[in-house]
JSON list of C-alpha atoms in Angstrom, two decimals:
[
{"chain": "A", "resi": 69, "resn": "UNK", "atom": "CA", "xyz": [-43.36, -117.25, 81.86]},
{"chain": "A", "resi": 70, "resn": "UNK", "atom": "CA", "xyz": [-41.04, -117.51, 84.66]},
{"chain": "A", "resi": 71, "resn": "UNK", "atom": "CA", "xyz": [-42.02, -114.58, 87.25]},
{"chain": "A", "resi": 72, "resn": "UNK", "atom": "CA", "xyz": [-39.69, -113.70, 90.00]},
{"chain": "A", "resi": 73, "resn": "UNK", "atom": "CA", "xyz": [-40.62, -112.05, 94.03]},
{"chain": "A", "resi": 74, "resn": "UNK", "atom": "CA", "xyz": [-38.32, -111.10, 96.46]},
{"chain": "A", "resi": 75, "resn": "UNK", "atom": "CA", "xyz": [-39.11, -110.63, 99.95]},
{"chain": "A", "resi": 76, "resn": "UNK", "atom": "CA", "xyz": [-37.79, -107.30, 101.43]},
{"chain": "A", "resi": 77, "resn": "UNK", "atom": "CA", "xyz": [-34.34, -107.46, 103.13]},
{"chain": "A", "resi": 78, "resn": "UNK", "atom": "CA", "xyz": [-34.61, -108.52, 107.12]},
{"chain": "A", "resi": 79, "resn": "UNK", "atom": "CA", "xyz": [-31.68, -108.37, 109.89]},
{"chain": "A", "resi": 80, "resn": "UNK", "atom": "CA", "xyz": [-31.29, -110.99, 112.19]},
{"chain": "A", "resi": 81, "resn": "UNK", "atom": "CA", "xyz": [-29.86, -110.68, 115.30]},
{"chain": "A", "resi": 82, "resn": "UNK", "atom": "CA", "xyz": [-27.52, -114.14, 115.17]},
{"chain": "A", "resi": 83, "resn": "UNK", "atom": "CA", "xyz": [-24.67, -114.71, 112.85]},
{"chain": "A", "resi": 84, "resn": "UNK", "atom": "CA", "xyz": [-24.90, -115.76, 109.15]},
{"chain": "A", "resi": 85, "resn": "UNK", "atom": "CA", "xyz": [-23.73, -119.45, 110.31]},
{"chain": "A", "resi": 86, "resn": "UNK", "atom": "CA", "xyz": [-25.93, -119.61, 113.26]},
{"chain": "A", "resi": 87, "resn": "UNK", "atom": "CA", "xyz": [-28.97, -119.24, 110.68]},
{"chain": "A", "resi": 88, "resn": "UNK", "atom": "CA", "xyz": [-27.35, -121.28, 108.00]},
{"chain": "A", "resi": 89, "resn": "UNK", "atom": "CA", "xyz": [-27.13, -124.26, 110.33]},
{"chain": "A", "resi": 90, "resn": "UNK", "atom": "CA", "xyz": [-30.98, -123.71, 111.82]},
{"chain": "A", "resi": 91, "resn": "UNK", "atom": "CA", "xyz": [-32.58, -123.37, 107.95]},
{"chain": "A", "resi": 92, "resn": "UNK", "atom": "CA", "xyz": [-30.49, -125.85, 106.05]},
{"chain": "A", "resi": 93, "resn": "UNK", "atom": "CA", "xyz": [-31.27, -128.79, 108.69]},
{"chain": "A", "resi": 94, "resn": "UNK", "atom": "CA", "xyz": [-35.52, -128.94, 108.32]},
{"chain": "A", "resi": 95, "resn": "UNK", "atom": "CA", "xyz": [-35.52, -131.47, 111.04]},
{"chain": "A", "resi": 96, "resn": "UNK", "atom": "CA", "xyz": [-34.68, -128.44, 113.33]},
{"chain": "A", "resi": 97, "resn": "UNK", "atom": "CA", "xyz": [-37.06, -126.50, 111.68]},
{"chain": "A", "resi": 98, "resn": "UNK", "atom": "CA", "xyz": [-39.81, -128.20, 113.32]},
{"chain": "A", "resi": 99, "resn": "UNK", "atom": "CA", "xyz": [-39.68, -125.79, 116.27]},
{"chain": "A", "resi": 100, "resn": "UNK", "atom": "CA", "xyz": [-41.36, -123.37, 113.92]},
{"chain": "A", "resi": 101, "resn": "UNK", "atom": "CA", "xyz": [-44.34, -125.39, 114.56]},
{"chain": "A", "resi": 102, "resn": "UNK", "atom": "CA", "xyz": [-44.88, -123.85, 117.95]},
{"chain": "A", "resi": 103, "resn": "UNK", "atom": "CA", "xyz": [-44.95, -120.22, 116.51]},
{"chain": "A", "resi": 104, "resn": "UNK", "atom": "CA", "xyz": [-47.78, -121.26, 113.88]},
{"chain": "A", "resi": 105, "resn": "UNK", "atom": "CA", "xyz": [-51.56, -121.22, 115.04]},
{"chain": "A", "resi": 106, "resn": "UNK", "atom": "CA", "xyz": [-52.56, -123.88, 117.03]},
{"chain": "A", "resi": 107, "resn": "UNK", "atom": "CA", "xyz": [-55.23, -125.30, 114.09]},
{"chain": "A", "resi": 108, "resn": "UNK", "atom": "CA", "xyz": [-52.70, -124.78, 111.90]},
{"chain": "A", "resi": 109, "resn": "UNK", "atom": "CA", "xyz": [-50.10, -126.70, 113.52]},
{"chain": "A", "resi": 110, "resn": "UNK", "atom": "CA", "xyz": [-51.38, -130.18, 112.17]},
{"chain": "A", "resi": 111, "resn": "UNK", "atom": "CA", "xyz": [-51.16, -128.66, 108.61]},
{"chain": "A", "resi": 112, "resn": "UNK", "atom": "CA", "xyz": [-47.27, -129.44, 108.25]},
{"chain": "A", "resi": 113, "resn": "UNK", "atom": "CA", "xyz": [-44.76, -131.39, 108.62]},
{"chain": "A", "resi": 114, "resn": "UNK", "atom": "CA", "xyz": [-40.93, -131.55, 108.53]},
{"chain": "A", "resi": 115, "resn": "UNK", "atom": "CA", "xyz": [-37.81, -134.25, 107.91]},
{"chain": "A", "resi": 116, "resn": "UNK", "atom": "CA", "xyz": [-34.47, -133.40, 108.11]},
{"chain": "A", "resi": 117, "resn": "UNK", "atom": "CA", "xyz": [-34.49, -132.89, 104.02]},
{"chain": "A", "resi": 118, "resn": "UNK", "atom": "CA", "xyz": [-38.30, -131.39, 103.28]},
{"chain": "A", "resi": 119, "resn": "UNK", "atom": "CA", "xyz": [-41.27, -129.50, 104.67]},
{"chain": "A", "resi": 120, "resn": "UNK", "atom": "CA", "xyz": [-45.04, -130.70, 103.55]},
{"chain": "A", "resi": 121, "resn": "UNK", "atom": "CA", "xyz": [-47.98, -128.34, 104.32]},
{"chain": "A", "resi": 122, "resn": "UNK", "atom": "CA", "xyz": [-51.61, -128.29, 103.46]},
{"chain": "A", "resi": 123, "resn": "UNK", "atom": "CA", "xyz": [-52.49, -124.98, 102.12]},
{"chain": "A", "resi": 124, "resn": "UNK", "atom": "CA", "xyz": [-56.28, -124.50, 101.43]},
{"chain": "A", "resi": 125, "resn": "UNK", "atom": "CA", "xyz": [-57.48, -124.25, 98.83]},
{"chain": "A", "resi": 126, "resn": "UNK", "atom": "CA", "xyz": [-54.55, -125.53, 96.74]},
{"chain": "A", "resi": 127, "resn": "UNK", "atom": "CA", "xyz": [-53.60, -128.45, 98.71]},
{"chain": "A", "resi": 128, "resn": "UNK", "atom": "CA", "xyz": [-50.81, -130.53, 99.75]},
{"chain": "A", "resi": 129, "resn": "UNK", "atom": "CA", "xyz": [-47.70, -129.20, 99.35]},
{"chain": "A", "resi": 130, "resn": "UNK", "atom": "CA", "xyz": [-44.13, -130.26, 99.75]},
{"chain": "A", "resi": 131, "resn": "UNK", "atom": "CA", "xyz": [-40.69, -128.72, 99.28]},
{"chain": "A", "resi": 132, "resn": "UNK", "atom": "CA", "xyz": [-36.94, -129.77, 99.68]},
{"chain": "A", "resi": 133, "resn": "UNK", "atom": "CA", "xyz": [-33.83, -128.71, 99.90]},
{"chain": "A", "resi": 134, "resn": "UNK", "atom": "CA", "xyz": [-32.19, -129.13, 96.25]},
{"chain": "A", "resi": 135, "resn": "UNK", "atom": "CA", "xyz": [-28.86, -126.92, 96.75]},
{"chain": "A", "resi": 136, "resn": "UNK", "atom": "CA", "xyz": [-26.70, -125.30, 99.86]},
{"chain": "A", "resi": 137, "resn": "UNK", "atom": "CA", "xyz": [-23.42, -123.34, 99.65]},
{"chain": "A", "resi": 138, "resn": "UNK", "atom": "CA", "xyz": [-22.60, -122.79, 103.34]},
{"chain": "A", "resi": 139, "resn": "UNK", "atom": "CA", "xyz": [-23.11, -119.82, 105.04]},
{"chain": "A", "resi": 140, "resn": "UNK", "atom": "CA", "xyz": [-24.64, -118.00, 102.02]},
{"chain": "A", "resi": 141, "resn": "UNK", "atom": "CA", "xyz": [-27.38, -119.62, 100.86]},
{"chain": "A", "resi": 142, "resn": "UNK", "atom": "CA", "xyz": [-30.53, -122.46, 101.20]},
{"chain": "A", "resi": 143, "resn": "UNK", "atom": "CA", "xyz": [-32.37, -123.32, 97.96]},
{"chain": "A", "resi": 144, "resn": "UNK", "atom": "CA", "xyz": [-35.46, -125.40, 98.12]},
{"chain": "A", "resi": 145, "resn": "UNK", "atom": "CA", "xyz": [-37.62, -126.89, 95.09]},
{"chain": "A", "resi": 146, "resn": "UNK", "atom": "CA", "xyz": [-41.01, -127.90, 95.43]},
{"chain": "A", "resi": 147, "resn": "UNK", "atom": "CA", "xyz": [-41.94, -131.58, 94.91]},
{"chain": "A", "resi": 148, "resn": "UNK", "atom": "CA", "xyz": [-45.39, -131.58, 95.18]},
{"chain": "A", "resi": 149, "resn": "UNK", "atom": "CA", "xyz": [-47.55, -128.71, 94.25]},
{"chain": "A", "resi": 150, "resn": "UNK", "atom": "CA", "xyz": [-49.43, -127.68, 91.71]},
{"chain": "A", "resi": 151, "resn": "UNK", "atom": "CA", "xyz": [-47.77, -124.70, 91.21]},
{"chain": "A", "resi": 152, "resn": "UNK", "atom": "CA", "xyz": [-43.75, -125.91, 90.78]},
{"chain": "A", "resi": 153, "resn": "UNK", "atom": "CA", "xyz": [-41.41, -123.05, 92.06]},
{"chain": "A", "resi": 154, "resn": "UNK", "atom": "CA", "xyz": [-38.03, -122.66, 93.49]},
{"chain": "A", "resi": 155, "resn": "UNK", "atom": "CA", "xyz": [-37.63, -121.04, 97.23]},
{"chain": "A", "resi": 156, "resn": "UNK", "atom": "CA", "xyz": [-33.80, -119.04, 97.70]},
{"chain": "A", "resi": 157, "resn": "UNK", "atom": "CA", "xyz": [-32.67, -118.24, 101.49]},
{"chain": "A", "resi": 158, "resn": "UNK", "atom": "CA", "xyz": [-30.31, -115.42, 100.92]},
{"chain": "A", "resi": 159, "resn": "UNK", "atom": "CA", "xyz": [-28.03, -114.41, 104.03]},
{"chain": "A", "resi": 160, "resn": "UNK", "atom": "CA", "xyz": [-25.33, -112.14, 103.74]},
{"chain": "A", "resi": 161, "resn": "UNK", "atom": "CA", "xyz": [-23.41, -111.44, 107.22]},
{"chain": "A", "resi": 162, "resn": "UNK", "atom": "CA", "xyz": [-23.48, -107.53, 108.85]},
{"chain": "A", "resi": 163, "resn": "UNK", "atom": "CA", "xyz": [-21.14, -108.54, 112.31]},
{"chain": "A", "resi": 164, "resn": "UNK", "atom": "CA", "xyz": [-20.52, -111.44, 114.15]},
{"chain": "A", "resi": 165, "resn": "UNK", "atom": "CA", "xyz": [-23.32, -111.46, 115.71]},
{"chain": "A", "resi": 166, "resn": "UNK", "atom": "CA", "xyz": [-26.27, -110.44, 112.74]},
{"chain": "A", "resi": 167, "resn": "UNK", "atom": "CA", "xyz": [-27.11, -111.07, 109.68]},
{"chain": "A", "resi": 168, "resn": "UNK", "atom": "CA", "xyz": [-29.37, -109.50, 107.16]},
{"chain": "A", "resi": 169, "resn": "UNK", "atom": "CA", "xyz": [-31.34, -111.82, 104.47]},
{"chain": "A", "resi": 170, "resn": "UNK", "atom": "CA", "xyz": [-34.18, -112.09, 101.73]},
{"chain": "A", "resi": 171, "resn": "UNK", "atom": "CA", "xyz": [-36.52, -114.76, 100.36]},
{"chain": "A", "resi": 172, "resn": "UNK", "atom": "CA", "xyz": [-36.72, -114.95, 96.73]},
{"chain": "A", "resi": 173, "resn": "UNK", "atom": "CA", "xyz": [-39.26, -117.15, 94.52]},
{"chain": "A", "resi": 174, "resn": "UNK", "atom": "CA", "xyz": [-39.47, -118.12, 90.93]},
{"chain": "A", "resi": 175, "resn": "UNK", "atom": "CA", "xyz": [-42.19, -119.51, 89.70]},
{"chain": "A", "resi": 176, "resn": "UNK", "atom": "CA", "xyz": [-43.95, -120.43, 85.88]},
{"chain": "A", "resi": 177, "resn": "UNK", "atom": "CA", "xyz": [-46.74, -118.90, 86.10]},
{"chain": "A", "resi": 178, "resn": "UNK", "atom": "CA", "xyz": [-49.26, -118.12, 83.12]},
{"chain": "A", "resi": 179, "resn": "UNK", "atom": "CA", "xyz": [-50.57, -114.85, 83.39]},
{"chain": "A", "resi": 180, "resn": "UNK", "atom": "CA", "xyz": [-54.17, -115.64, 84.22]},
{"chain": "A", "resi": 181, "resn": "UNK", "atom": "CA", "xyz": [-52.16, -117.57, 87.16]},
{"chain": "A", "resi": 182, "resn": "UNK", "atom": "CA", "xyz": [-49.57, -114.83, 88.01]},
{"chain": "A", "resi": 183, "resn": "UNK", "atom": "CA", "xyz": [-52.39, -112.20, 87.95]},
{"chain": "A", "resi": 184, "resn": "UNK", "atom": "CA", "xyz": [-54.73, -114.86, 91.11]},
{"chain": "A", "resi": 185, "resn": "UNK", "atom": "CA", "xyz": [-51.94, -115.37, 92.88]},
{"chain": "A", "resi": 186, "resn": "UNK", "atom": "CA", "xyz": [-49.00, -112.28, 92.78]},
{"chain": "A", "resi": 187, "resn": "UNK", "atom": "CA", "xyz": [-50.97, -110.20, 95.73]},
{"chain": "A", "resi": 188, "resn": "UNK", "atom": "CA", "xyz": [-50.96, -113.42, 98.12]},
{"chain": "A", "resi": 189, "resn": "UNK", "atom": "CA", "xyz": [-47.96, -114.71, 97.11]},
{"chain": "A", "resi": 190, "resn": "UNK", "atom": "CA", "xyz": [-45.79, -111.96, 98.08]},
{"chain": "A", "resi": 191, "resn": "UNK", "atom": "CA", "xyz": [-47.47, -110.72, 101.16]},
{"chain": "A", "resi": 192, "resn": "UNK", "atom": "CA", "xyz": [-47.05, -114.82, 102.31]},
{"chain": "A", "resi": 193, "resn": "UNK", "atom": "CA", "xyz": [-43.30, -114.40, 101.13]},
{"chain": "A", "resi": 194, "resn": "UNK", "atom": "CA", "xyz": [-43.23, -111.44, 103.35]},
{"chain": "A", "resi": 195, "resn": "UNK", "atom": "CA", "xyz": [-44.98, -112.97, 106.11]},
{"chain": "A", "resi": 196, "resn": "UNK", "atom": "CA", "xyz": [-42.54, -115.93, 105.85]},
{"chain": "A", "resi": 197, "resn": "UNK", "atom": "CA", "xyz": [-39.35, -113.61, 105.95]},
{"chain": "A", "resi": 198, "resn": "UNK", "atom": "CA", "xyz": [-40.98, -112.20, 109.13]},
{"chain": "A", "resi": 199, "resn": "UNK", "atom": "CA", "xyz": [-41.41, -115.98, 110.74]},
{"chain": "A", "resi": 200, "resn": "UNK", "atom": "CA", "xyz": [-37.62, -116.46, 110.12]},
{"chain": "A", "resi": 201, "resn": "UNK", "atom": "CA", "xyz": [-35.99, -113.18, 110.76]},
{"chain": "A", "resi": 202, "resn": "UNK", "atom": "CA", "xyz": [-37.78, -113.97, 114.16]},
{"chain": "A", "resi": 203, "resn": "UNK", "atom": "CA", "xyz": [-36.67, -117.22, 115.21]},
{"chain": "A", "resi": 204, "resn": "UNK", "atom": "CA", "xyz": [-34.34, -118.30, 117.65]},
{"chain": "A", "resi": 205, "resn": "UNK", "atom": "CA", "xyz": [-30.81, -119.60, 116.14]},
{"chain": "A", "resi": 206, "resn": "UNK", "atom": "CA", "xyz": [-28.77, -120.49, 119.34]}
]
């Protein structure tokens, strides 16, 4: 059963292309690496095309970008994982200097599995809005 969870909406304070050109290039991504935990920060890894993480206790897993339509919108499919799902970047300009956007997943998920995993998977959607509504896009 496909389920679907949307982040809550964030503002950024840089313009819709700004962020467009950070997210859709994971190469650049990489700097995220110095906002995550130091023992975390050997737990993932980024090309310019996908982003592979170890997340105990599930594992390895790795996403890419499948789709862009510039400024609007990043959509990355999983590769590796043993839970498949699709990852949307939504942004949607406010002025020319901010723009507002929201993280949506969809997922097949049984639900024995959607029941485990719903709680954690939306705060960690939440927490990952956070991580990019406060990055640096200059």
């Amino acid at each position: 059963m496909e389920t679907k969870y949307e982040s809550s909406v964030r503002e950024i304070p840089y313009s819709q292309q700004a962020v467009y050109n950070r997210l859709s290039d994971l190469g650049l991504s990489e700097q995220v690496r110095d906002q995550l935990p130091e023992d975390k920060r050997e737990d993932i890894t980024f090309d310019g095309e996908s982003i592979t993480m170890n997340v105990p206790p599930v594992g390895s897993i790795s996403i890419r970008i499948c789709d862009r339509e510039e400024p609007k919108m990043i959509k990355y499919e999983t590769t590796n994982s043993p839970l498949p799902f699709n990852l949307w970047i939504q942004l949607l300009p406010l002025t020319e200097t901010s723009c507002k956007m929201r993280l949506t997943i969809k997922a097949d998920l049984n639900p024995f599995v959607r029941g485990m995993i719903s709680k954690p998977l939306k705060e960690g959607l939440e927490k990952l809005a956070d991580a990019i509504a406060a990055g640096k896009y200059e």
